[in-house]
Amino acid sequence: MKKILGFRCVRCAGEFHFGKVKYVCPACQGNLQIIYDYKNLKKRISRNSLKANPKLDIGRYLDILPLSGRNHFPPIPVGWTPLYSAKRLGARVGLSHLYLKDDGRNPSASFKDRASFVAVGRALETGEKVIAGASTGNAASSTACLAAGTGLETIIYVPKSAPQAKIAQILVFGAKVVAVDGTYDQAFDLCLKECEKYGWYNRNTGHNPFTREGKKTCSFEIVEQMGWKCPDTVFVPVGDGNIISGIWKGFKDFYELGLIDKLPRLAAVQAQNSDAIIKAFESGREIKPVSGKTIADSISVSLPRDGGAAVTALKESGGFGIRVSDKEILEAIKTIARTENVFAEPAGATAAAGLAKAAGKRLVKADEKIVILVTGNGLKDVQSAMKAMEGEKKAMGSGLHLSLVGIS
């Protein structure tokens, strides 16, 4: 494509022709970044051209996506999710300009629809027959949702421990499910092996460079929805690192195009037992596996597959990392719901938990413009939502039981 200059490896900085490499760096196996011809794109993309575009989905950014046209877009629109002014939540933590980006409003109720939109579109453009991916649930249900009705066969690898609501989504959209008796990391490795063996198109984040391109569109929307202002800090829930590296890529794209005049600071929020990226960032050493155990299944990762790009995003943005406990994540589910009327799954509430902790440590200023990402809807994991309510259920005792019986 004329708008694309090629690939650049995030590890060794090697550069490669766009059409000659499919997934990872052939020299060091590092993840690849798509590099655009910003000089020429400036002639086509401007604030005025975007303001004049009536399409309110990620397709409005086609000029800076690695897709040639709309002919192979998935059949359902993705993106342009609401950005709320979170005044009540902000008041709780002493912030005057807090915003909440609710990506639970996407078709499969997850941020991962952004990545799936571009990956599925790329698979259709290149004539793939089967698309496969590994996931703890959200990327899987997203891929199944976006590929349904396109003619692509979808094969999904998930840990047996994945929430039932997510498994139900995968199945209802017609995908084939391989339940792995192990972790996400083991499901990822099995998917990788079988994609290579059978020639399937691999959608896995941290392996397929097109997923980051879908996730970056969230940053584009934030800028437009804030009236072409760049936030000061963005809080991002982090698992394998692909979301935060995508968010950074989006802001950098807009900066290179001259659409914004500064870049934000990024805050990576990880569960305390799934903090491999923060450990690498703080120590300056290579990423090493951690247990990955957390109630927030969507960010439960032992060895982050896009960790290098995530660490780079934190360094380049002057950002920082925040660890939160499962207890703090569950508390954030209630807080977001009761202050801003948004029901988040555990991973979706993680950024808000991190914000509360950062505010307590005075890592953010009262007058900063801050955005927190809610990456998934609470109906994805109702069991965890009920755990968040256990203290209140015990306090209410038999009264709660009787009220629930009465409703039924």
JSON list of C-alpha atoms in Angstrom, two decimals, residues 127-217:
[
{"chain": "A", "resi": 127, "resn": "GLY", "atom": "CA", "xyz": [-8.06, -14.53, 1.03]},
{"chain": "A", "resi": 128, "resn": "GLU", "atom": "CA", "xyz": [-7.59, -16.50, 4.24]},
{"chain": "A", "resi": 129, "resn": "LYS", "atom": "CA", "xyz": [-9.99, -19.37, 4.91]},
{"chain": "A", "resi": 130, "resn": "VAL", "atom": "CA", "xyz": [-9.45, -19.96, 8.64]},
{"chain": "A", "resi": 131, "resn": "ILE", "atom": "CA", "xyz": [-8.67, -17.47, 11.40]},
{"chain": "A", "resi": 132, "resn": "ALA", "atom": "CA", "xyz": [-7.48, -18.75, 14.78]},
{"chain": "A", "resi": 133, "resn": "GLY", "atom": "CA", "xyz": [-6.55, -17.18, 18.08]},
{"chain": "A", "resi": 134, "resn": "ALA", "atom": "CA", "xyz": [-5.80, -17.84, 21.73]},
{"chain": "A", "resi": 135, "resn": "SER", "atom": "CA", "xyz": [-7.56, -15.90, 24.45]},
{"chain": "A", "resi": 136, "resn": "THR", "atom": "CA", "xyz": [-8.81, -15.87, 28.01]},
{"chain": "A", "resi": 137, "resn": "GLY", "atom": "CA", "xyz": [-12.19, -15.03, 26.49]},
{"chain": "A", "resi": 138, "resn": "ASN", "atom": "CA", "xyz": [-12.56, -11.48, 25.19]},
{"chain": "A", "resi": 139, "resn": "ALA", "atom": "CA", "xyz": [-10.31, -11.67, 22.12]},
{"chain": "A", "resi": 140, "resn": "ALA", "atom": "CA", "xyz": [-11.91, -15.03, 21.35]},
{"chain": "A", "resi": 141, "resn": "SER", "atom": "CA", "xyz": [-15.52, -13.88, 21.56]},
{"chain": "A", "resi": 142, "resn": "SER", "atom": "CA", "xyz": [-14.56, -10.74, 19.66]},
{"chain": "A", "resi": 143, "resn": "THR", "atom": "CA", "xyz": [-12.97, -12.69, 16.82]},
{"chain": "A", "resi": 144, "resn": "ALA", "atom": "CA", "xyz": [-15.98, -15.01, 16.63]},
{"chain": "A", "resi": 145, "resn": "CYS", "atom": "CA", "xyz": [-18.35, -12.05, 16.59]},
{"chain": "A", "resi": 146, "resn": "LEU", "atom": "CA", "xyz": [-16.53, -10.07, 13.89]},
{"chain": "A", "resi": 147, "resn": "ALA", "atom": "CA", "xyz": [-15.88, -13.12, 11.68]},
{"chain": "A", "resi": 148, "resn": "ALA", "atom": "CA", "xyz": [-19.45, -14.45, 11.83]},
{"chain": "A", "resi": 149, "resn": "GLY", "atom": "CA", "xyz": [-21.13, -14.32, 8.43]},
{"chain": "A", "resi": 150, "resn": "THR", "atom": "CA", "xyz": [-17.92, -13.48, 6.54]},
{"chain": "A", "resi": 151, "resn": "GLY", "atom": "CA", "xyz": [-17.14, -17.00, 5.34]},
{"chain": "A", "resi": 152, "resn": "LEU", "atom": "CA", "xyz": [-14.10, -17.27, 7.58]},
{"chain": "A", "resi": 153, "resn": "GLU", "atom": "CA", "xyz": [-13.91, -20.39, 9.73]},
{"chain": "A", "resi": 154, "resn": "THR", "atom": "CA", "xyz": [-12.95, -19.43, 13.29]},
{"chain": "A", "resi": 155, "resn": "ILE", "atom": "CA", "xyz": [-11.00, -21.64, 15.70]},
{"chain": "A", "resi": 156, "resn": "ILE", "atom": "CA", "xyz": [-10.44, -20.44, 19.25]},
{"chain": "A", "resi": 157, "resn": "TYR", "atom": "CA", "xyz": [-8.10, -21.73, 21.97]},
{"chain": "A", "resi": 158, "resn": "VAL", "atom": "CA", "xyz": [-9.12, -20.82, 25.52]},
{"chain": "A", "resi": 159, "resn": "PRO", "atom": "CA", "xyz": [-8.21, -22.04, 29.02]},
{"chain": "A", "resi": 160, "resn": "LYS", "atom": "CA", "xyz": [-10.92, -24.21, 30.56]},
{"chain": "A", "resi": 161, "resn": "SER", "atom": "CA", "xyz": [-11.11, -21.64, 33.34]},
{"chain": "A", "resi": 162, "resn": "ALA", "atom": "CA", "xyz": [-12.45, -18.90, 31.00]},
{"chain": "A", "resi": 163, "resn": "PRO", "atom": "CA", "xyz": [-15.75, -17.35, 32.20]},
{"chain": "A", "resi": 164, "resn": "GLN", "atom": "CA", "xyz": [-18.82, -19.17, 30.88]},
{"chain": "A", "resi": 165, "resn": "ALA", "atom": "CA", "xyz": [-20.36, -15.99, 29.47]},
{"chain": "A", "resi": 166, "resn": "LYS", "atom": "CA", "xyz": [-17.37, -15.59, 27.17]},
{"chain": "A", "resi": 167, "resn": "ILE", "atom": "CA", "xyz": [-17.47, -19.24, 26.11]},
{"chain": "A", "resi": 168, "resn": "ALA", "atom": "CA", "xyz": [-21.18, -18.82, 25.33]},
{"chain": "A", "resi": 169, "resn": "GLN", "atom": "CA", "xyz": [-20.42, -15.85, 23.11]},
{"chain": "A", "resi": 170, "resn": "ILE", "atom": "CA", "xyz": [-17.77, -17.78, 21.19]},
{"chain": "A", "resi": 171, "resn": "LEU", "atom": "CA", "xyz": [-20.11, -20.69, 20.57]},
{"chain": "A", "resi": 172, "resn": "VAL", "atom": "CA", "xyz": [-23.19, -18.67, 19.65]},
{"chain": "A", "resi": 173, "resn": "PHE", "atom": "CA", "xyz": [-21.22, -16.88, 16.92]},
{"chain": "A", "resi": 174, "resn": "GLY", "atom": "CA", "xyz": [-20.32, -20.23, 15.40]},
{"chain": "A", "resi": 175, "resn": "ALA", "atom": "CA", "xyz": [-16.64, -20.58, 16.27]},
{"chain": "A", "resi": 176, "resn": "LYS", "atom": "CA", "xyz": [-14.98, -23.88, 17.11]},
{"chain": "A", "resi": 177, "resn": "VAL", "atom": "CA", "xyz": [-13.58, -23.95, 20.64]},
{"chain": "A", "resi": 178, "resn": "VAL", "atom": "CA", "xyz": [-10.50, -25.83, 21.82]},
{"chain": "A", "resi": 179, "resn": "ALA", "atom": "CA", "xyz": [-10.57, -25.82, 25.63]},
{"chain": "A", "resi": 180, "resn": "VAL", "atom": "CA", "xyz": [-7.01, -26.04, 26.92]},
{"chain": "A", "resi": 181, "resn": "ASP", "atom": "CA", "xyz": [-6.31, -27.65, 30.27]},
{"chain": "A", "resi": 182, "resn": "GLY", "atom": "CA", "xyz": [-3.85, -24.94, 31.20]},
{"chain": "A", "resi": 183, "resn": "THR", "atom": "CA", "xyz": [-3.13, -21.21, 31.12]},
{"chain": "A", "resi": 184, "resn": "TYR", "atom": "CA", "xyz": [-3.53, -18.52, 28.48]},
{"chain": "A", "resi": 185, "resn": "ASP", "atom": "CA", "xyz": [0.17, -18.80, 27.74]},
{"chain": "A", "resi": 186, "resn": "GLN", "atom": "CA", "xyz": [-0.21, -22.51, 27.01]},
{"chain": "A", "resi": 187, "resn": "ALA", "atom": "CA", "xyz": [-3.25, -21.83, 24.81]},
{"chain": "A", "resi": 188, "resn": "PHE", "atom": "CA", "xyz": [-1.20, -19.21, 22.94]},
{"chain": "A", "resi": 189, "resn": "ASP", "atom": "CA", "xyz": [1.65, -21.64, 22.28]},
{"chain": "A", "resi": 190, "resn": "LEU", "atom": "CA", "xyz": [-0.73, -24.38, 21.08]},
{"chain": "A", "resi": 191, "resn": "CYS", "atom": "CA", "xyz": [-2.51, -21.95, 18.75]},
{"chain": "A", "resi": 192, "resn": "LEU", "atom": "CA", "xyz": [0.81, -20.77, 17.34]},
{"chain": "A", "resi": 193, "resn": "LYS", "atom": "CA", "xyz": [1.93, -24.33, 16.69]},
{"chain": "A", "resi": 194, "resn": "GLU", "atom": "CA", "xyz": [-1.28, -25.38, 14.95]},
{"chain": "A", "resi": 195, "resn": "CYS", "atom": "CA", "xyz": [-1.52, -22.22, 12.85]},
{"chain": "A", "resi": 196, "resn": "GLU", "atom": "CA", "xyz": [1.96, -22.97, 11.53]},
{"chain": "A", "resi": 197, "resn": "LYS", "atom": "CA", "xyz": [1.07, -26.60, 10.92]},
{"chain": "A", "resi": 198, "resn": "TYR", "atom": "CA", "xyz": [-2.22, -26.02, 9.07]},
{"chain": "A", "resi": 199, "resn": "GLY", "atom": "CA", "xyz": [-1.59, -22.62, 7.50]},
{"chain": "A", "resi": 200, "resn": "TRP", "atom": "CA", "xyz": [-4.34, -20.81, 9.42]},
{"chain": "A", "resi": 201, "resn": "TYR", "atom": "CA", "xyz": [-4.32, -17.05, 9.83]},
{"chain": "A", "resi": 202, "resn": "ASN", "atom": "CA", "xyz": [-3.09, -16.26, 13.36]},
{"chain": "A", "resi": 203, "resn": "ARG", "atom": "CA", "xyz": [-4.91, -13.39, 15.07]},
{"chain": "A", "resi": 204, "resn": "ASN", "atom": "CA", "xyz": [-2.94, -13.56, 18.33]},
{"chain": "A", "resi": 205, "resn": "THR", "atom": "CA", "xyz": [-1.94, -10.24, 19.88]},
{"chain": "A", "resi": 206, "resn": "GLY", "atom": "CA", "xyz": [1.79, -9.93, 20.35]},
{"chain": "A", "resi": 207, "resn": "HIS", "atom": "CA", "xyz": [2.25, -11.96, 17.17]},
{"chain": "A", "resi": 208, "resn": "ASN", "atom": "CA", "xyz": [-0.02, -10.40, 14.54]},
{"chain": "A", "resi": 209, "resn": "PRO", "atom": "CA", "xyz": [0.99, -6.73, 13.99]},
{"chain": "A", "resi": 210, "resn": "PHE", "atom": "CA", "xyz": [-2.48, -5.80, 12.73]},
{"chain": "A", "resi": 211, "resn": "THR", "atom": "CA", "xyz": [-4.08, -6.13, 16.17]},
{"chain": "A", "resi": 212, "resn": "ARG", "atom": "CA", "xyz": [-2.17, -3.12, 17.49]},
{"chain": "A", "resi": 213, "resn": "GLU", "atom": "CA", "xyz": [-3.45, -1.13, 14.52]},
{"chain": "A", "resi": 214, "resn": "GLY", "atom": "CA", "xyz": [-7.03, -1.74, 15.57]},
{"chain": "A", "resi": 215, "resn": "LYS", "atom": "CA", "xyz": [-6.39, -0.86, 19.20]},
{"chain": "A", "resi": 216, "resn": "LYS", "atom": "CA", "xyz": [-4.75, 2.46, 18.34]},
{"chain": "A", "resi": 217, "resn": "THR", "atom": "CA", "xyz": [-8.10, 3.79, 17.08]}
]
